[in-house]
Amino acid sequence: MFGKFIVLAVMAILATRIAQIIYSLGFHITIYNHQPGPCRIIQGMDVGSEDITVSSNGQAFISSGINSNPPGDPRRSPPNIEGRIYVFDFNKPENGVEELSLLGDFDRTDFYPHGISLYEDKNSGEVRLFVVNHPVRSQDSIEIFRYDNKSLTHLKTVTGDNIYSVNDVVAVSLESFYYTNDVYFVNSLGIDLEILSNVAWGTIGFFDGEDSIVASGFQFANGINQSPDGRYIYLAVTLQKQIIVFERRKDNSLHEIQRINMYTGVDNIEVDKQTGDVWIGCHPVTHMMLSHSQNITNKAGSQVLRLRFDTKDAPYRNIDMREVFINDGSMLSGSSVASFYDDKILIGTVLDKMALCEVTAF
């Protein structure tokens, strides 16, 4: 009798988990397209624009050529892609994108960028770009560049024992940054088992000369950013479909103070430096994105959400959450980021095109 009870309990647990997985894939979700104003595809950005971050004067930096793990469609994997960084001027959108030259002692042939972060030093005026890199021939790293005159000069490669499955980065000084490890395992089988088993092994790390883990317990820790005043760190947790707000303490440790349910697969986070609004690229239907990642001809949903807080002090009580853009893949597949400047948003994707939309109403 006891043995039968154990078998039934195990079967119930498995059935519950299978039902959770099926529901999370989003087969029940229907997308009804809408956009905040006129949108157009930016030419020359056809193989992905996974992350975008914008400077205070409207220069948008764009990463393209991600080396995904687990590997996806061979047409979007090494050696059939090249990692590149582009710039787009919101003030002159008619000029389109321009590829930035990569200078310095740096292996340009093994550069496959993912998340990026811009740091503008108020005292010196120096601008640095921090780039998550997934090289083929070595471990994950964060590459630090100095930006000047339409070029990026490589300054430093940062690696460490706690930098192993990096997804995104947010710079907090010229030399220090927070970063996310989305999962624990770095091989395809381990990643699949980790996700299917529903464990929360994603982490946030911090580097200031040494790398350390400062927060853990997340199911696919994805995008990371900070409030304009630097007091709070925002984390996008894709599988938990949440934005988590942390208070940043003087010793750079993090104290969790709020979880915001987003009800969608959140990816990268951009923060408007003027208003503090949070803009998020999302994957509204998981099974579409999984299919698209394996075969880029399969369409995937794209979604942009905006969060507006009524105060600068967290926890935020009154949150205005709005869907700014959603598309079934007919225009844009697999949105990963949305960067706002001067009533326009630049929407990037993991493997597909990039769009510019005027924001007139939503």
mmCIF file of C-alpha atoms in Angstrom:
data_model
loop_
_atom_site.group_PDB
_atom_site.id
_atom_site.type_symbol
_atom_site.label_atom_id
_atom_site.label_comp_id
_atom_site.label_asym_id
_atom_site.label_seq_id
_atom_site.Cartn_x
_atom_site.Cartn_y
_atom_site.Cartn_z
ATOM 1 C CA MET A 1 0.000 0.000 0.000
ATOM 2 C CA PHE A 2 2.772 2.423 0.952
ATOM 3 C CA GLY A 3 4.599 1.650 -2.291
ATOM 4 C CA LYS A 4 1.475 2.464 -4.328
ATOM 5 C CA PHE A 5 1.110 5.729 -2.449
ATOM 6 C CA ILE A 6 4.707 6.687 -3.328
ATOM 7 C CA VAL A 7 4.119 5.847 -6.995
ATOM 8 C CA LEU A 8 0.924 7.914 -7.082
ATOM 9 C CA ALA A 9 2.641 10.835 -5.365
ATOM 10 C CA VAL A 10 5.511 10.783 -7.864
ATOM 11 C CA MET A 11 3.059 10.560 -10.773
ATOM 12 C CA ALA A 12 1.096 13.515 -9.386
ATOM 13 C CA ILE A 13 4.251 15.595 -9.034
ATOM 14 C CA LEU A 14 5.328 14.755 -12.590
ATOM 15 C CA ALA A 15 1.870 15.478 -13.988
ATOM 16 C CA THR A 16 1.810 18.839 -12.206
ATOM 17 C CA ARG A 17 5.225 19.766 -13.557
ATOM 18 C CA ILE A 18 4.275 18.723 -17.105
ATOM 19 C CA ALA A 19 1.106 20.808 -16.874
ATOM 20 C CA GLN A 20 3.163 23.792 -15.635
ATOM 21 C CA ILE A 21 5.584 23.444 -18.553
ATOM 22 C CA ILE A 22 2.797 23.222 -21.120
ATOM 23 C CA TYR A 23 1.054 26.265 -19.660
ATOM 24 C CA SER A 24 4.297 28.259 -19.539
ATOM 25 C CA LEU A 25 4.875 27.615 -23.254
ATOM 26 C CA GLY A 26 1.858 29.806 -23.953
ATOM 27 C CA PHE A 27 -0.104 27.739 -26.463
ATOM 28 C CA HIS A 28 -3.259 29.383 -25.091
ATOM 29 C CA ILE A 29 -2.066 32.944 -25.843
ATOM 30 C CA THR A 30 -3.336 34.905 -28.857
ATOM 31 C CA ILE A 31 -1.467 38.012 -29.998
ATOM 32 C CA TYR A 32 -3.439 41.007 -31.284
ATOM 33 C CA ASN A 33 -0.993 43.344 -33.018
ATOM 34 C CA HIS A 34 -0.734 46.982 -32.012
ATOM 35 C CA GLN A 35 1.968 49.659 -32.019
ATOM 36 C CA PRO A 36 2.355 53.128 -30.458
ATOM 37 C CA GLY A 37 2.656 54.959 -33.792
ATOM 38 C CA PRO A 38 4.325 54.526 -37.182
ATOM 39 C CA CYS A 39 7.054 51.864 -37.173
ATOM 40 C CA ARG A 40 9.705 50.973 -39.725
ATOM 41 C CA ILE A 41 12.439 48.380 -40.046
ATOM 42 C CA ILE A 42 15.997 49.712 -39.815
ATOM 43 C CA GLN A 43 18.018 48.518 -42.775
ATOM 44 C CA GLY A 44 21.231 46.575 -42.229
ATOM 45 C CA MET A 45 20.140 44.937 -38.968
ATOM 46 C CA ASP A 46 18.933 41.511 -40.063
ATOM 47 C CA VAL A 47 20.827 39.062 -37.823
ATOM 48 C CA GLY A 48 19.871 40.324 -34.383
ATOM 49 C CA SER A 49 20.156 43.366 -32.127
ATOM 50 C CA GLU A 50 19.981 41.569 -28.790
ATOM 51 C CA ASP A 51 20.685 44.554 -26.571
ATOM 52 C CA ILE A 52 20.473 48.313 -27.025
ATOM 53 C CA THR A 53 21.472 51.064 -24.640
ATOM 54 C CA VAL A 54 21.224 54.804 -25.258
ATOM 55 C CA SER A 55 23.513 57.631 -24.117
ATOM 56 C CA SER A 56 22.372 60.900 -22.612
ATOM 57 C CA ASN A 57 22.681 62.597 -26.022
ATOM 58 C CA GLY A 58 20.692 59.998 -27.961
ATOM 59 C CA GLN A 59 23.387 57.668 -29.294
ATOM 60 C CA ALA A 60 22.064 54.099 -29.189
ATOM 61 C CA PHE A 61 24.660 51.321 -28.938
ATOM 62 C CA ILE A 62 23.552 47.955 -30.337
ATOM 63 C CA SER A 63 24.993 44.446 -29.910
ATOM 64 C CA SER A 64 24.608 41.986 -32.775
ATOM 65 C CA GLY A 65 25.851 38.452 -33.382
ATOM 66 C CA ILE A 66 25.066 36.540 -30.195
ATOM 67 C CA ASN A 67 26.582 33.081 -29.726
ATOM 68 C CA SER A 68 23.613 31.354 -28.083
ATOM 69 C CA ASN A 69 23.864 28.528 -25.572
ATOM 70 C CA PRO A 70 22.306 26.037 -26.216
ATOM 71 C CA PRO A 71 23.115 26.498 -29.918
ATOM 72 C CA GLY A 72 20.233 27.475 -32.172
ATOM 73 C CA ASP A 73 19.754 27.905 -35.907
ATOM 74 C CA PRO A 74 23.172 27.413 -37.599
ATOM 75 C CA ARG A 75 22.466 30.498 -39.720
ATOM 76 C CA ARG A 76 22.712 32.569 -36.541
ATOM 77 C CA SER A 77 25.609 30.692 -34.934
ATOM 78 C CA PRO A 78 29.410 30.782 -35.310
ATOM 79 C CA PRO A 79 31.104 30.645 -37.759
ATOM 80 C CA ASN A 80 28.186 31.906 -39.860
ATOM 81 C CA ILE A 81 27.836 35.171 -37.930
ATOM 82 C CA GLU A 82 30.178 37.946 -36.830
ATOM 83 C CA GLY A 83 29.895 39.852 -33.596
ATOM 84 C CA ARG A 84 29.462 43.572 -34.120
ATOM 85 C CA ILE A 85 28.609 46.742 -32.238
ATOM 86 C CA TYR A 86 26.583 49.404 -34.039
ATOM 87 C CA VAL A 87 25.515 52.926 -33.196
ATOM 88 C CA PHE A 88 22.232 54.619 -34.109
ATOM 89 C CA ASP A 89 21.648 58.347 -33.655
ATOM 90 C CA PHE A 90 18.118 59.066 -32.406
ATOM 91 C CA ASN A 91 18.668 62.687 -33.440
ATOM 92 C CA LYS A 92 19.306 61.667 -37.060
ATOM 93 C CA PRO A 93 17.239 58.500 -37.524
ATOM 94 C CA GLU A 94 17.347 58.861 -41.289
ATOM 95 C CA ASN A 95 21.069 57.978 -41.190
ATOM 96 C CA GLY A 96 20.382 54.431 -39.987
ATOM 97 C CA VAL A 97 23.067 52.385 -38.223
ATOM 98 C CA GLU A 98 26.833 52.595 -38.392
ATOM 99 C CA GLU A 99 29.198 49.804 -37.354
ATOM 100 C CA LEU A 100 31.807 50.839 -34.800
ATOM 101 C CA SER A 101 35.464 49.977 -35.303
ATOM 102 C CA LEU A 102 36.984 47.779 -32.605
ATOM 103 C CA LEU A 103 40.526 48.846 -31.763
ATOM 104 C CA GLY A 104 43.223 47.685 -29.360
ATOM 105 C CA ASP A 105 44.718 44.358 -28.314
ATOM 106 C CA PHE A 106 41.597 42.279 -28.746
ATOM 107 C CA ASP A 107 40.665 39.075 -30.612
ATOM 108 C CA ARG A 108 38.090 40.460 -33.004
ATOM 109 C CA THR A 109 37.533 36.995 -34.547
ATOM 110 C CA ASP A 110 36.193 35.526 -31.285
ATOM 111 C CA PHE A 111 33.794 38.293 -30.323
ATOM 112 C CA TYR A 112 30.083 37.434 -29.935
ATOM 113 C CA PRO A 113 28.338 40.145 -27.882
ATOM 114 C CA HIS A 114 25.230 39.708 -25.735
ATOM 115 C CA GLY A 115 24.165 42.217 -23.045
ATOM 116 C CA ILE A 116 25.726 45.697 -22.990
ATOM 117 C CA SER A 117 25.887 48.680 -20.641
ATOM 118 C CA LEU A 118 27.091 52.251 -21.135
ATOM 119 C CA TYR A 119 28.817 54.269 -18.426
ATOM 120 C CA GLU A 120 29.247 58.034 -18.875
ATOM 121 C CA ASP A 121 31.631 59.497 -16.324
ATOM 122 C CA LYS A 122 30.347 62.913 -15.211
ATOM 123 C CA ASN A 123 33.747 64.099 -14.023
ATOM 124 C CA SER A 124 36.037 63.160 -16.911
ATOM 125 C CA GLY A 125 33.452 62.878 -19.685
ATOM 126 C CA GLU A 126 34.839 59.445 -20.584
ATOM 127 C CA VAL A 127 32.349 56.995 -22.076
ATOM 128 C CA ARG A 128 32.822 53.253 -21.638
ATOM 129 C CA LEU A 129 30.876 50.359 -23.092
ATOM 130 C CA PHE A 130 30.708 47.101 -21.118
ATOM 131 C CA VAL A 131 29.932 44.073 -23.294
ATOM 132 C CA VAL A 132 29.069 40.481 -22.375
ATOM 133 C CA ASN A 133 31.052 38.223 -24.705
ATOM 134 C CA HIS A 134 30.499 34.512 -25.461
ATOM 135 C CA PRO A 135 33.723 33.535 -27.245
ATOM 136 C CA VAL A 136 34.018 30.118 -28.865
ATOM 137 C CA ARG A 137 37.609 29.481 -27.798
ATOM 138 C CA SER A 138 37.448 30.595 -24.154
ATOM 139 C CA GLN A 139 35.095 31.237 -21.242
ATOM 140 C CA ASP A 140 32.467 33.957 -20.966
ATOM 141 C CA SER A 141 33.818 37.417 -20.286
ATOM 142 C CA ILE A 142 32.911 41.071 -19.948
ATOM 143 C CA GLU A 143 34.828 43.268 -22.350
ATOM 144 C CA ILE A 144 35.370 46.933 -21.462
ATOM 145 C CA PHE A 145 35.810 49.494 -24.251
ATOM 146 C CA ARG A 146 36.334 53.239 -24.355
ATOM 147 C CA TYR A 147 34.103 54.991 -26.881
ATOM 148 C CA ASP A 148 35.458 57.879 -28.915
ATOM 149 C CA ASN A 149 35.055 59.131 -32.464
ATOM 150 C CA LYS A 150 32.876 56.287 -33.794
ATOM 151 C CA SER A 151 35.264 53.657 -32.479
ATOM 152 C CA LEU A 152 35.641 51.388 -29.464
ATOM 153 C CA THR A 153 39.109 50.923 -27.984
ATOM 154 C CA HIS A 154 39.471 47.733 -25.979
ATOM 155 C CA LEU A 155 40.708 48.313 -22.432
ATOM 156 C CA LYS A 156 40.178 45.130 -20.463
ATOM 157 C CA THR A 157 38.829 41.560 -20.503
ATOM 158 C CA VAL A 158 37.215 40.491 -17.232
ATOM 159 C CA THR A 159 36.829 36.787 -16.411
ATOM 160 C CA GLY A 160 36.428 34.882 -13.168
ATOM 161 C CA ASP A 161 35.130 31.762 -11.453
ATOM 162 C CA ASN A 162 31.777 33.470 -10.827
ATOM 163 C CA ILE A 163 31.479 34.698 -14.425
ATOM 164 C CA TYR A 164 30.316 31.600 -16.269
ATOM 165 C CA SER A 165 26.923 31.908 -18.008
ATOM 166 C CA VAL A 166 26.657 35.655 -18.366
ATOM 167 C CA ASN A 167 23.599 37.263 -19.894
ATOM 168 C CA ASP A 168 23.669 40.977 -19.106
ATOM 169 C CA VAL A 169 25.715 43.664 -17.358
ATOM 170 C CA VAL A 170 25.142 47.083 -15.789
ATOM 171 C CA ALA A 171 28.128 49.331 -15.169
ATOM 172 C CA VAL A 172 28.147 51.386 -11.954
ATOM 173 C CA SER A 173 31.582 53.010 -12.375
ATOM 174 C CA LEU A 174 34.434 53.061 -14.875
ATOM 175 C CA GLU A 175 35.749 49.793 -13.413
ATOM 176 C CA SER A 176 32.877 48.045 -11.594
ATOM 177 C CA PHE A 177 29.631 46.397 -12.629
ATOM 178 C CA TYR A 178 26.850 43.966 -11.770
ATOM 179 C CA TYR A 179 26.123 41.068 -14.106
ATOM 180 C CA THR A 180 23.737 38.132 -14.408
ATOM 181 C CA ASN A 181 24.408 34.421 -14.807
ATOM 182 C CA ASP A 182 21.153 33.181 -16.308
ATOM 183 C CA VAL A 183 21.717 29.503 -15.440
ATOM 184 C CA TYR A 184 24.228 27.397 -13.524
ATOM 185 C CA PHE A 185 25.214 24.811 -16.136
ATOM 186 C CA VAL A 186 27.141 25.767 -19.264
ATOM 187 C CA ASN A 187 26.463 22.649 -21.378
ATOM 188 C CA SER A 188 23.285 22.137 -23.396
ATOM 189 C CA LEU A 189 22.051 19.046 -21.543
ATOM 190 C CA GLY A 190 22.617 20.637 -18.147
ATOM 191 C CA ILE A 191 20.807 23.820 -19.165
ATOM 192 C CA ASP A 192 17.808 21.863 -20.465
ATOM 193 C CA LEU A 193 17.585 19.780 -17.286
ATOM 194 C CA GLU A 194 17.977 22.860 -15.093
ATOM 195 C CA ILE A 195 15.098 24.627 -16.815
ATOM 196 C CA LEU A 196 12.829 21.579 -16.962
ATOM 197 C CA SER A 197 13.397 20.724 -13.304
ATOM 198 C CA ASN A 198 12.210 24.181 -12.223
ATOM 199 C CA VAL A 199 15.242 24.958 -10.054
ATOM 200 C CA ALA A 200 16.250 28.560 -9.448
ATOM 201 C CA TRP A 201 20.009 28.654 -9.897
ATOM 202 C CA GLY A 202 20.459 31.962 -11.727
ATOM 203 C CA THR A 203 22.589 34.579 -9.963
ATOM 204 C CA ILE A 204 23.693 38.213 -9.853
ATOM 205 C CA GLY A 205 27.404 38.867 -9.578
ATOM 206 C CA PHE A 206 29.431 41.977 -8.827
ATOM 207 C CA PHE A 207 32.922 42.912 -10.007
ATOM 208 C CA ASP A 208 35.149 45.641 -8.565
ATOM 209 C CA GLY A 209 38.523 44.000 -9.098
ATOM 210 C CA GLU A 210 37.225 40.670 -7.802
ATOM 211 C CA ASP A 211 34.120 38.753 -8.888
ATOM 212 C CA SER A 212 31.561 37.586 -6.330
ATOM 213 C CA ILE A 213 27.959 36.413 -6.224
ATOM 214 C CA VAL A 214 25.705 38.930 -4.452
ATOM 215 C CA ALA A 215 22.231 37.430 -5.071
ATOM 216 C CA SER A 216 20.917 34.030 -6.126
ATOM 217 C CA GLY A 217 17.752 31.960 -6.529
ATOM 218 C CA PHE A 218 16.389 33.021 -9.931
ATOM 219 C CA GLN A 219 14.882 31.005 -12.763
ATOM 220 C CA PHE A 220 16.845 32.405 -15.690
ATOM 221 C CA ALA A 221 18.311 35.711 -14.525
ATOM 222 C CA ASN A 222 18.243 37.876 -17.625
ATOM 223 C CA GLY A 223 18.411 41.662 -18.075
ATOM 224 C CA ILE A 224 19.799 43.934 -15.366
ATOM 225 C CA ASN A 225 19.828 47.712 -14.978
ATOM 226 C CA GLN A 226 19.714 50.442 -12.338
ATOM 227 C CA SER A 227 17.540 53.390 -11.350
ATOM 228 C CA PRO A 228 18.752 56.828 -12.517
ATOM 229 C CA ASP A 229 20.039 57.670 -9.022
ATOM 230 C CA GLY A 230 21.815 54.308 -8.699
ATOM 231 C CA ARG A 231 19.992 53.353 -5.488
ATOM 232 C CA TYR A 232 18.143 50.395 -6.971
ATOM 233 C CA ILE A 233 19.058 47.484 -9.206
ATOM 234 C CA TYR A 234 16.378 45.956 -11.455
ATOM 235 C CA LEU A 235 16.530 42.300 -12.518
ATOM 236 C CA ALA A 236 14.416 40.593 -15.186
ATOM 237 C CA VAL A 237 13.727 36.928 -14.355
ATOM 238 C CA THR A 238 12.409 35.331 -17.531
ATOM 239 C CA LEU A 239 10.916 32.054 -16.336
ATOM 240 C CA GLN A 240 9.420 33.575 -13.191
ATOM 241 C CA LYS A 241 8.051 36.418 -15.344
ATOM 242 C CA GLN A 242 9.051 39.039 -12.811
ATOM 243 C CA ILE A 243 11.042 42.222 -12.382
ATOM 244 C CA ILE A 244 12.835 42.140 -9.026
ATOM 245 C CA VAL A 245 13.865 45.374 -7.323
ATOM 246 C CA PHE A 246 16.944 45.403 -5.090
ATOM 247 C CA GLU A 247 18.299 48.125 -2.870
ATOM 248 C CA ARG A 248 21.996 48.651 -3.503
ATOM 249 C CA ARG A 249 23.900 48.978 -0.238
ATOM 250 C CA LYS A 250 27.146 50.823 0.443
ATOM 251 C CA ASP A 251 29.184 47.615 0.325
ATOM 252 C CA ASN A 252 27.548 46.787 -3.073
ATOM 253 C CA SER A 253 25.524 43.945 -1.607
ATOM 254 C CA LEU A 254 21.884 43.772 -2.715
ATOM 255 C CA HIS A 255 18.753 43.649 -0.581
ATOM 256 C CA GLU A 256 15.596 42.458 -2.317
ATOM 257 C CA ILE A 257 12.653 44.737 -1.585
ATOM 258 C CA GLN A 258 10.028 44.055 -4.271
ATOM 259 C CA ARG A 259 8.859 41.641 -6.959
ATOM 260 C CA ILE A 260 6.698 42.916 -9.810
ATOM 261 C CA ASN A 261 4.693 40.293 -11.683
ATOM 262 C CA MET A 262 4.896 40.923 -15.428
ATOM 263 C CA TYR A 263 2.973 37.885 -16.781
ATOM 264 C CA THR A 264 5.308 37.588 -19.770
ATOM 265 C CA GLY A 265 8.830 36.450 -20.589
ATOM 266 C CA VAL A 266 10.859 39.522 -19.654
ATOM 267 C CA ASP A 267 14.260 40.006 -21.292
ATOM 268 C CA ASN A 268 16.393 43.167 -21.294
ATOM 269 C CA ILE A 269 15.659 46.275 -19.212
ATOM 270 C CA GLU A 270 16.308 49.860 -20.271
ATOM 271 C CA VAL A 271 15.771 52.817 -17.926
ATOM 272 C CA ASP A 272 14.938 56.339 -19.088
ATOM 273 C CA LYS A 273 17.566 58.511 -17.398
ATOM 274 C CA GLN A 274 15.214 61.499 -17.247
ATOM 275 C CA THR A 275 11.948 59.992 -16.013
ATOM 276 C CA GLY A 276 13.068 56.699 -14.467
ATOM 277 C CA ASP A 277 10.569 54.814 -16.667
ATOM 278 C CA VAL A 278 11.494 51.160 -17.187
ATOM 279 C CA TRP A 279 11.253 49.780 -20.735
ATOM 280 C CA ILE A 280 11.322 46.012 -21.220
ATOM 281 C CA GLY A 281 11.631 43.820 -24.300
ATOM 282 C CA CYS A 282 9.582 40.646 -23.816
ATOM 283 C CA HIS A 283 8.777 37.236 -25.292
ATOM 284 C CA PRO A 284 4.988 36.926 -24.911
ATOM 285 C CA VAL A 285 4.683 33.351 -26.242
ATOM 286 C CA THR A 286 7.490 31.057 -25.139
ATOM 287 C CA HIS A 287 6.965 28.199 -27.596
ATOM 288 C CA MET A 288 7.143 30.641 -30.520
ATOM 289 C CA MET A 289 10.505 31.975 -29.315
ATOM 290 C CA LEU A 290 11.899 28.473 -28.790
ATOM 291 C CA SER A 291 10.836 27.482 -32.303
ATOM 292 C CA HIS A 292 12.258 30.700 -33.768
ATOM 293 C CA SER A 293 15.615 30.171 -32.060
ATOM 294 C CA GLN A 294 15.968 26.794 -33.775
ATOM 295 C CA ASN A 295 14.670 27.947 -37.159
ATOM 296 C CA ILE A 296 14.705 31.675 -37.876
ATOM 297 C CA THR A 297 12.013 31.312 -40.553
ATOM 298 C CA ASN A 298 9.529 30.476 -37.782
ATOM 299 C CA LYS A 299 7.930 33.647 -36.452
ATOM 300 C CA ALA A 300 7.997 34.630 -32.779
ATOM 301 C CA GLY A 301 5.972 37.179 -30.866
ATOM 302 C CA SER A 302 7.465 40.523 -29.857
ATOM 303 C CA GLN A 303 6.324 42.732 -26.996
ATOM 304 C CA VAL A 304 7.368 45.959 -25.275
ATOM 305 C CA LEU A 305 6.164 46.957 -21.811
ATOM 306 C CA ARG A 306 6.727 50.195 -19.922
ATOM 307 C CA LEU A 307 6.672 50.631 -16.159
ATOM 308 C CA ARG A 308 6.170 54.071 -14.620
ATOM 309 C CA PHE A 309 6.515 54.615 -10.888
ATOM 310 C CA ASP A 310 4.826 57.390 -8.920
ATOM 311 C CA THR A 311 7.788 57.847 -6.598
ATOM 312 C CA LYS A 312 11.583 57.552 -6.627
ATOM 313 C CA ASP A 313 11.526 55.427 -3.470
ATOM 314 C CA ALA A 314 11.022 51.671 -3.610
ATOM 315 C CA PRO A 315 9.020 49.617 -2.899
ATOM 316 C CA TYR A 316 6.829 51.170 -5.576
ATOM 317 C CA ARG A 317 3.151 51.200 -4.590
ATOM 318 C CA ASN A 318 1.442 52.595 -7.678
ATOM 319 C CA ILE A 319 2.890 51.147 -10.878
ATOM 320 C CA ASP A 320 1.548 52.159 -14.266
ATOM 321 C CA MET A 321 2.254 49.091 -16.426
ATOM 322 C CA ARG A 322 1.439 49.471 -20.111
ATOM 323 C CA GLU A 323 1.868 47.400 -23.221
ATOM 324 C CA VAL A 324 3.408 49.746 -25.768
ATOM 325 C CA PHE A 325 3.910 47.316 -28.646
ATOM 326 C CA ILE A 326 3.049 43.746 -29.532
ATOM 327 C CA ASN A 327 3.449 41.854 -32.794
ATOM 328 C CA ASP A 328 2.885 38.261 -33.811
ATOM 329 C CA GLY A 329 6.168 38.088 -35.725
ATOM 330 C CA SER A 330 4.843 39.383 -39.018
ATOM 331 C CA MET A 331 6.958 42.524 -38.566
ATOM 332 C CA LEU A 332 9.418 41.627 -35.797
ATOM 333 C CA SER A 333 10.314 38.273 -34.210
ATOM 334 C CA GLY A 334 11.760 37.678 -30.758
ATOM 335 C CA SER A 335 12.031 41.157 -29.238
ATOM 336 C CA SER A 336 14.655 41.355 -26.505
ATOM 337 C CA VAL A 337 14.997 45.077 -25.751
ATOM 338 C CA ALA A 338 13.333 48.466 -26.183
ATOM 339 C CA SER A 339 15.270 51.706 -25.814
ATOM 340 C CA PHE A 340 13.387 55.020 -25.583
ATOM 341 C CA TYR A 341 14.562 58.508 -26.520
ATOM 342 C CA ASP A 342 12.779 61.642 -27.749
ATOM 343 C CA ASP A 343 9.360 60.006 -28.241
ATOM 344 C CA LYS A 344 10.800 57.107 -30.212
ATOM 345 C CA ILE A 345 11.639 53.510 -29.309
ATOM 346 C CA LEU A 346 14.223 51.290 -30.916
ATOM 347 C CA ILE A 347 13.152 47.648 -30.602
ATOM 348 C CA GLY A 348 15.843 44.994 -30.867
ATOM 349 C CA THR A 349 15.571 41.244 -31.319
ATOM 350 C CA VAL A 350 17.699 38.231 -30.479
ATOM 351 C CA LEU A 351 18.048 36.941 -34.050
ATOM 352 C CA ASP A 352 15.804 39.011 -36.299
ATOM 353 C CA LYS A 353 15.411 42.599 -37.502
ATOM 354 C CA MET A 354 15.307 45.888 -35.599
ATOM 355 C CA ALA A 355 12.493 48.445 -35.684
ATOM 356 C CA LEU A 356 12.083 52.134 -34.888
ATOM 357 C CA CYS A 357 8.657 53.290 -33.710
ATOM 358 C CA GLU A 358 7.331 56.755 -33.050
ATOM 359 C CA VAL A 359 5.553 56.885 -29.692
ATOM 360 C CA THR A 360 2.403 58.922 -30.131
ATOM 361 C CA ALA A 361 -0.113 56.984 -28.018
ATOM 362 C CA PHE A 362 -0.436 53.706 -26.141
#
